[in-house]
Amino acid sequence: MQIAVMDFLEKNETKLLFAPALAGYVDMLQDTLAQINTMQQAQLASSEGHTQTKDALKQKVIDGLLEIVKRVKAYAIVTDDKVLQESVKYSYTNLQRLPQVSIVGAVNRVLDAARPKLTDIAPYGLSPEMLENVEQDLQAYVEALPGTKRVIAQRKTATGELENLFTASDASLKKIDALMDIVSNADPLFYQEYKNLRLIDDLKRKSNGNGNGNGKTGISGTVANLETGLNQPGVRVSIVGTNLTTLTDAEGNYTLPLSEAGNYSIKAELKGYADYEEDEIEVESGVMTDVDFDMEPLS
């Protein structure tokens, strides 16, 4: 980012009076950089805390439900009630593997089967409080589900805003560059120091992959886990209809170089996650097109 350039301009404020508009563009750049910092903090916000809360609630629901299942199943076996046995045919492993929506359905199915026979199953240790507690835990779990996705959405919004802010900062810098050229002869040392900092900034941005004009053609991006918000390694990303494929690295990044421009489709696969597909990705010659996306766990 242009922190070093901004610091230089602030320290040399008294030298910027040669062009009336210069101070205004410096103020605009300073304001944009402050917004970039704010957006970067939002972009880094993790949904991990939300996920941990959701997982703890899910575990509580499962633990409570299994206590009910054991008692209802015992009654159903003793009374040879095949229908009731089928209604509570859940194990710990089954419940852990169920997707979010299916967990809710499984709990309601067991509760609906147990309520009408509550008095009959009471000698097996089933009580109204057990049913009520699981109902309350289930409600808390359902209310926690949107939290993770909300944070992911906020991160995506922040990423989009960052692109706009970087464009705005570049626009301000180009105007500052043009005005600084005025003093290239009158104060060459001051001018050269500024140009050196701008050059260093450009090199840093290119090395960090912030510039698309690197001469390479292809698709690249970062893959995240929809639930945790963390970058996801080991995802197989491929160009549909070709043999081009790659795996995301430890940081969730991938690169798919292409021999020519055109419209492409990509597919991402990872065991235990829903496949991701995106069509009509327009790739220009000499440009690495950014395609970031999330992988959604199946359970």
Short mmCIF file of C-alpha atoms in Angstrom, two decimals:
data_model
loop_
_atom_site.label_atom_id
_atom_site.label_comp_id
_atom_site.label_asym_id
_atom_site.label_seq_id
_atom_site.Cartn_x
_atom_site.Cartn_y
_atom_site.Cartn_z
CA MET A 1 0.00 0.00 0.00
CA GLN A 2 1.08 3.64 -0.39
CA ILE A 3 1.93 4.21 3.31
CA ALA A 4 5.55 5.28 2.63
CA VAL A 5 4.42 7.72 -0.08
CA MET A 6 1.77 9.16 2.24
CA ASP A 7 4.27 9.59 5.08
CA PHE A 8 6.67 11.37 2.73
CA LEU A 9 4.00 13.79 1.55
CA GLU A 10 2.87 14.55 5.10
CA LYS A 11 6.45 15.21 6.29
CA ASN A 12 7.01 17.57 3.37
CA GLU A 13 3.70 19.40 3.60
CA THR A 14 5.37 22.82 3.39
CA LYS A 15 6.90 21.90 0.02
CA LEU A 16 3.54 21.13 -1.56
CA LEU A 17 2.40 24.72 -1.88
CA PHE A 18 3.74 25.13 -5.42
CA ALA A 19 0.49 23.69 -6.83
CA PRO A 20 -2.82 24.78 -5.22
CA ALA A 21 -4.61 21.51 -6.05
CA LEU A 22 -1.86 19.26 -4.67
CA ALA A 23 -2.83 19.52 -1.00
CA GLY A 24 -6.40 18.57 -1.88
CA TYR A 25 -5.34 15.40 -3.68
CA VAL A 26 -3.05 14.47 -0.79
CA ASP A 27 -6.01 14.83 1.60
CA MET A 28 -8.12 12.64 -0.70
CA LEU A 29 -5.40 10.00 -0.75
CA GLN A 30 -5.08 10.08 3.03
CA ASP A 31 -8.83 9.62 3.44
CA THR A 32 -8.88 6.74 0.94
CA LEU A 33 -6.00 4.98 2.69
CA ALA A 34 -7.85 5.26 6.01
CA GLN A 35 -10.91 3.65 4.40
CA ILE A 36 -8.72 0.91 2.93
CA ASN A 37 -7.38 0.13 6.40
CA THR A 38 -10.93 -0.10 7.77
CA MET A 39 -12.06 -2.38 4.93
CA GLN A 40 -9.02 -4.62 5.34
CA GLN A 41 -9.91 -5.14 8.99
CA ALA A 42 -13.45 -6.10 7.95
CA GLN A 43 -12.07 -8.41 5.26
CA LEU A 44 -9.96 -10.21 7.84
CA ALA A 45 -12.93 -10.71 10.16
CA SER A 46 -13.29 -14.44 10.70
CA SER A 47 -16.47 -16.40 11.17
CA GLU A 48 -14.54 -18.87 13.31
CA GLY A 49 -16.13 -17.65 16.56
CA HIS A 50 -19.61 -18.00 15.06
CA THR A 51 -18.76 -21.48 13.82
CA GLN A 52 -17.49 -22.58 17.23
CA THR A 53 -20.72 -21.37 18.86
CA LYS A 54 -22.83 -23.14 16.23
CA ASP A 55 -20.86 -26.37 16.60
CA ALA A 56 -21.19 -26.30 20.40
CA LEU A 57 -24.94 -25.85 20.10
CA LYS A 58 -25.17 -28.64 17.53
CA GLN A 59 -23.29 -30.95 19.89
CA LYS A 60 -25.63 -30.05 22.75
CA VAL A 61 -28.67 -30.82 20.59
CA ILE A 62 -27.22 -34.18 19.54
CA ASP A 63 -26.30 -35.16 23.10
CA GLY A 64 -29.78 -34.31 24.39
CA LEU A 65 -31.48 -36.02 21.47
CA LEU A 66 -29.53 -39.24 21.94
CA GLU A 67 -30.73 -39.49 25.54
CA ILE A 68 -34.29 -39.36 24.24
CA VAL A 69 -33.53 -41.80 21.41
CA LYS A 70 -32.12 -44.40 23.82
CA ARG A 71 -35.24 -44.36 25.97
CA VAL A 72 -37.72 -44.35 23.11
CA LYS A 73 -35.81 -47.11 21.31
CA ALA A 74 -35.78 -49.27 24.45
CA TYR A 75 -39.55 -48.88 24.79
CA ALA A 76 -40.10 -49.57 21.07
CA ILE A 77 -38.03 -52.77 21.18
CA VAL A 78 -39.77 -54.07 24.31
CA THR A 79 -43.21 -53.38 22.86
CA ASP A 80 -42.18 -54.51 19.37
CA ASP A 81 -43.26 -51.16 17.90
CA LYS A 82 -41.53 -51.27 14.49
CA VAL A 83 -42.84 -47.88 13.37
CA LEU A 84 -41.53 -46.17 16.50
CA GLN A 85 -38.18 -47.94 16.14
CA GLU A 86 -37.84 -46.60 12.61
CA SER A 87 -38.72 -43.05 13.77
CA VAL A 88 -35.80 -42.95 16.22
CA LYS A 89 -33.27 -44.87 14.14
CA TYR A 90 -30.38 -42.45 14.74
CA SER A 91 -26.87 -42.99 16.06
CA TYR A 92 -24.25 -40.49 17.16
CA THR A 93 -22.35 -40.93 13.88
CA ASN A 94 -25.51 -40.51 11.79
CA LEU A 95 -26.39 -37.26 13.53
CA GLN A 96 -22.87 -35.83 13.28
CA ARG A 97 -22.83 -36.38 9.52
CA LEU A 98 -26.22 -34.84 8.83
CA PRO A 99 -26.30 -31.43 7.06
CA GLN A 100 -27.67 -28.47 9.01
CA VAL A 101 -31.22 -28.64 7.66
CA SER A 102 -31.38 -32.43 8.14
CA ILE A 103 -30.36 -32.11 11.80
CA VAL A 104 -33.42 -29.95 12.42
CA GLY A 105 -35.65 -32.47 10.65
CA ALA A 106 -34.21 -35.41 12.60
CA VAL A 107 -34.77 -33.71 15.97
CA ASN A 108 -38.35 -32.82 15.11
CA ARG A 109 -39.01 -36.34 13.89
CA VAL A 110 -37.86 -37.87 17.18
CA LEU A 111 -39.75 -35.33 19.28
CA ASP A 112 -42.95 -35.85 17.28
CA ALA A 113 -42.64 -39.62 17.78
CA ALA A 114 -41.94 -39.34 21.52
CA ARG A 115 -44.59 -36.82 22.60
CA PRO A 116 -47.72 -38.95 22.08
CA LYS A 117 -46.16 -41.82 24.07
CA LEU A 118 -44.54 -39.74 26.79
CA THR A 119 -46.57 -41.34 29.59
CA ASP A 120 -45.87 -44.87 28.33
CA ILE A 121 -42.14 -44.21 28.00
CA ALA A 122 -41.85 -42.41 31.37
CA PRO A 123 -40.82 -45.65 33.17
CA TYR A 124 -37.82 -45.80 30.81
CA GLY A 125 -36.62 -42.41 32.08
CA LEU A 126 -38.20 -40.08 29.52
CA SER A 127 -39.52 -36.81 30.96
CA PRO A 128 -41.24 -33.68 29.57
CA GLU A 129 -38.18 -31.64 30.64
CA MET A 130 -35.94 -33.68 28.35
CA LEU A 131 -38.13 -32.87 25.36
CA GLU A 132 -38.36 -29.19 26.31
CA ASN A 133 -34.59 -28.87 26.77
CA VAL A 134 -33.87 -30.35 23.34
CA GLU A 135 -36.49 -28.05 21.79
CA GLN A 136 -34.83 -25.01 23.37
CA ASP A 137 -31.34 -26.13 22.32
CA LEU A 138 -32.59 -26.73 18.78
CA GLN A 139 -34.04 -23.20 18.64
CA ALA A 140 -30.74 -21.72 19.78
CA TYR A 141 -28.90 -23.77 17.15
CA VAL A 142 -31.24 -22.61 14.37
CA GLU A 143 -30.78 -18.98 15.43
CA ALA A 144 -26.99 -19.38 15.32
CA LEU A 145 -26.88 -20.73 11.75
CA PRO A 146 -27.08 -17.38 9.90
CA GLY A 147 -24.17 -15.93 11.90
CA THR A 148 -21.38 -17.61 9.97
CA LYS A 149 -22.83 -16.83 6.55
CA ARG A 150 -23.44 -13.21 7.59
CA VAL A 151 -19.73 -12.77 8.40
CA ILE A 152 -18.77 -14.38 5.08
CA ALA A 153 -21.08 -11.95 3.27
CA GLN A 154 -19.51 -9.02 5.11
CA ARG A 155 -16.04 -10.20 4.08
CA LYS A 156 -17.12 -10.42 0.44
CA THR A 157 -18.60 -6.90 0.59
CA ALA A 158 -15.36 -5.60 2.10
CA THR A 159 -13.36 -7.24 -0.68
CA GLY A 160 -15.48 -5.51 -3.32
CA GLU A 161 -15.13 -2.17 -1.54
CA LEU A 162 -11.35 -2.61 -1.37
CA GLU A 163 -11.14 -2.96 -5.14
CA ASN A 164 -12.97 0.36 -5.53
CA LEU A 165 -10.83 2.07 -2.90
CA PHE A 166 -7.56 0.91 -4.49
CA THR A 167 -8.81 2.26 -7.81
CA ALA A 168 -9.57 5.60 -6.12
CA SER A 169 -6.14 5.74 -4.47
CA ASP A 170 -4.44 5.02 -7.80
CA ALA A 171 -6.43 7.84 -9.42
CA SER A 172 -5.33 10.30 -6.72
CA LEU A 173 -1.71 9.20 -7.04
CA LYS A 174 -1.71 9.71 -10.81
CA LYS A 175 -2.87 13.30 -10.30
CA ILE A 176 -0.24 13.83 -7.60
CA ASP A 177 2.40 12.37 -9.96
CA ALA A 178 1.45 14.87 -12.65
CA LEU A 179 1.65 17.81 -10.24
CA MET A 180 4.93 16.63 -8.74
CA ASP A 181 6.51 16.73 -12.21
CA ILE A 182 6.30 20.51 -11.94
CA VAL A 183 9.15 20.58 -9.37
CA SER A 184 11.36 18.00 -11.10
CA ASN A 185 13.84 20.75 -12.11
CA ALA A 186 13.32 23.23 -9.27
CA ASP A 187 13.84 20.62 -6.49
CA PRO A 188 15.30 17.47 -8.10
CA LEU A 189 16.27 15.77 -4.81
CA PHE A 190 12.74 16.15 -3.42
CA TYR A 191 11.25 14.98 -6.72
CA GLN A 192 13.59 11.96 -7.00
CA GLU A 193 12.88 10.81 -3.45
CA TYR A 194 9.17 10.88 -4.21
CA LYS A 195 9.65 8.95 -7.48
CA ASN A 196 11.80 6.34 -5.72
CA LEU A 197 9.08 5.71 -3.14
CA ARG A 198 6.48 5.41 -5.89
CA LEU A 199 8.70 2.91 -7.71
CA ILE A 200 9.19 0.84 -4.55
CA ASP A 201 5.44 0.88 -3.97
CA ASP A 202 4.74 -0.36 -7.52
CA LEU A 203 7.29 -3.16 -7.18
CA LYS A 204 5.77 -4.29 -3.88
CA ARG A 205 2.28 -4.35 -5.34
CA LYS A 206 3.39 -6.38 -8.34
CA SER A 207 5.26 -8.87 -6.16
CA ASN A 208 2.15 -9.28 -4.02
CA GLY A 209 0.04 -9.99 -7.10
CA ASN A 210 -1.97 -6.77 -6.88
CA GLY A 211 -1.42 -5.97 -10.55
CA ASN A 212 -3.16 -7.96 -13.26
CA GLY A 213 -1.03 -6.76 -16.12
CA ASN A 214 1.76 -9.31 -15.65
CA GLY A 215 1.76 -10.67 -19.18
CA LYS A 216 0.37 -14.05 -18.13
CA THR A 217 -3.02 -15.31 -19.29
CA GLY A 218 -5.19 -17.42 -17.01
CA ILE A 219 -7.43 -17.67 -13.96
CA SER A 220 -6.28 -17.42 -10.36
CA GLY A 221 -7.83 -16.79 -6.98
CA THR A 222 -8.34 -17.85 -3.40
CA VAL A 223 -10.74 -20.51 -2.12
CA ALA A 224 -12.26 -20.21 1.36
CA ASN A 225 -14.35 -22.48 3.58
CA LEU A 226 -17.91 -21.11 3.69
CA GLU A 227 -18.42 -22.07 7.34
CA THR A 228 -15.12 -20.98 8.87
CA GLY A 229 -14.16 -18.17 6.51
CA LEU A 230 -10.62 -19.59 6.48
CA ASN A 231 -8.72 -20.28 3.27
CA GLN A 232 -9.12 -23.87 2.11
CA PRO A 233 -6.12 -25.92 0.92
CA GLY A 234 -6.33 -29.08 -1.19
CA VAL A 235 -9.26 -28.03 -3.40
CA ARG A 236 -9.06 -29.42 -6.95
CA VAL A 237 -9.81 -26.59 -9.40
CA SER A 238 -10.07 -27.39 -13.10
CA ILE A 239 -11.02 -25.81 -16.42
CA VAL A 240 -14.17 -27.57 -17.64
CA GLY A 241 -13.65 -29.42 -20.93
CA THR A 242 -9.85 -29.51 -20.63
CA ASN A 243 -7.17 -31.46 -18.79
CA LEU A 244 -6.05 -28.32 -16.93
CA THR A 245 -6.32 -28.84 -13.19
CA THR A 246 -4.56 -27.76 -10.01
CA LEU A 247 -4.84 -27.92 -6.23
CA THR A 248 -5.10 -24.94 -3.88
CA ASP A 249 -1.95 -24.47 -1.81
CA ALA A 250 -1.64 -24.18 1.98
CA GLU A 251 -3.00 -20.63 1.78
CA GLY A 252 -5.99 -21.61 -0.38
CA ASN A 253 -4.54 -20.02 -3.54
CA TYR A 254 -4.66 -21.51 -7.03
CA THR A 255 -3.43 -20.56 -10.51
CA LEU A 256 -4.56 -21.95 -13.84
CA PRO A 257 -2.43 -20.62 -16.74
CA LEU A 258 -4.09 -20.58 -20.16
CA SER A 259 -2.62 -20.49 -23.63
CA GLU A 260 -5.19 -18.08 -25.03
CA ALA A 261 -7.96 -15.67 -24.11
CA GLY A 262 -11.62 -16.65 -24.19
CA ASN A 263 -14.60 -17.61 -22.07
CA TYR A 264 -14.02 -20.47 -19.66
CA SER A 265 -15.82 -22.44 -16.96
CA ILE A 266 -14.18 -23.72 -13.79
CA LYS A 267 -15.12 -26.49 -11.41
CA ALA A 268 -13.87 -27.01 -7.85
CA GLU A 269 -14.05 -30.29 -5.97
CA LEU A 270 -13.16 -31.42 -2.45
CA LYS A 271 -14.36 -34.52 -0.62
CA GLY A 272 -17.01 -33.63 1.93
CA TYR A 273 -17.91 -30.37 0.17
CA ALA A 274 -20.44 -29.40 -2.48
CA ASP A 275 -18.89 -28.94 -5.93
CA TYR A 276 -18.47 -25.35 -7.06
CA GLU A 277 -18.94 -24.31 -10.68
CA GLU A 278 -18.74 -20.96 -12.41
CA ASP A 279 -19.39 -20.36 -16.09
CA GLU A 280 -18.71 -17.59 -18.59
CA ILE A 281 -15.45 -16.38 -17.04
CA GLU A 282 -14.02 -13.91 -19.52
CA VAL A 283 -10.22 -14.14 -19.70
CA GLU A 284 -8.24 -11.47 -21.55
CA SER A 285 -4.86 -12.01 -23.14
CA GLY A 286 -1.98 -11.08 -20.80
CA VAL A 287 -4.28 -10.88 -17.77
CA MET A 288 -4.72 -13.21 -14.80
CA THR A 289 -8.45 -13.09 -14.07
CA ASP A 290 -9.30 -13.26 -10.37
CA VAL A 291 -12.01 -15.73 -9.35
CA ASP A 292 -12.40 -16.14 -5.58
CA PHE A 293 -15.07 -18.42 -4.15
CA ASP A 294 -16.16 -20.47 -1.11
CA MET A 295 -16.58 -24.21 -0.66
CA GLU A 296 -19.67 -25.29 1.28
CA PRO A 297 -19.32 -28.32 3.57
CA LEU A 298 -21.94 -31.02 3.06
CA SER A 299 -22.37 -31.46 6.81
#
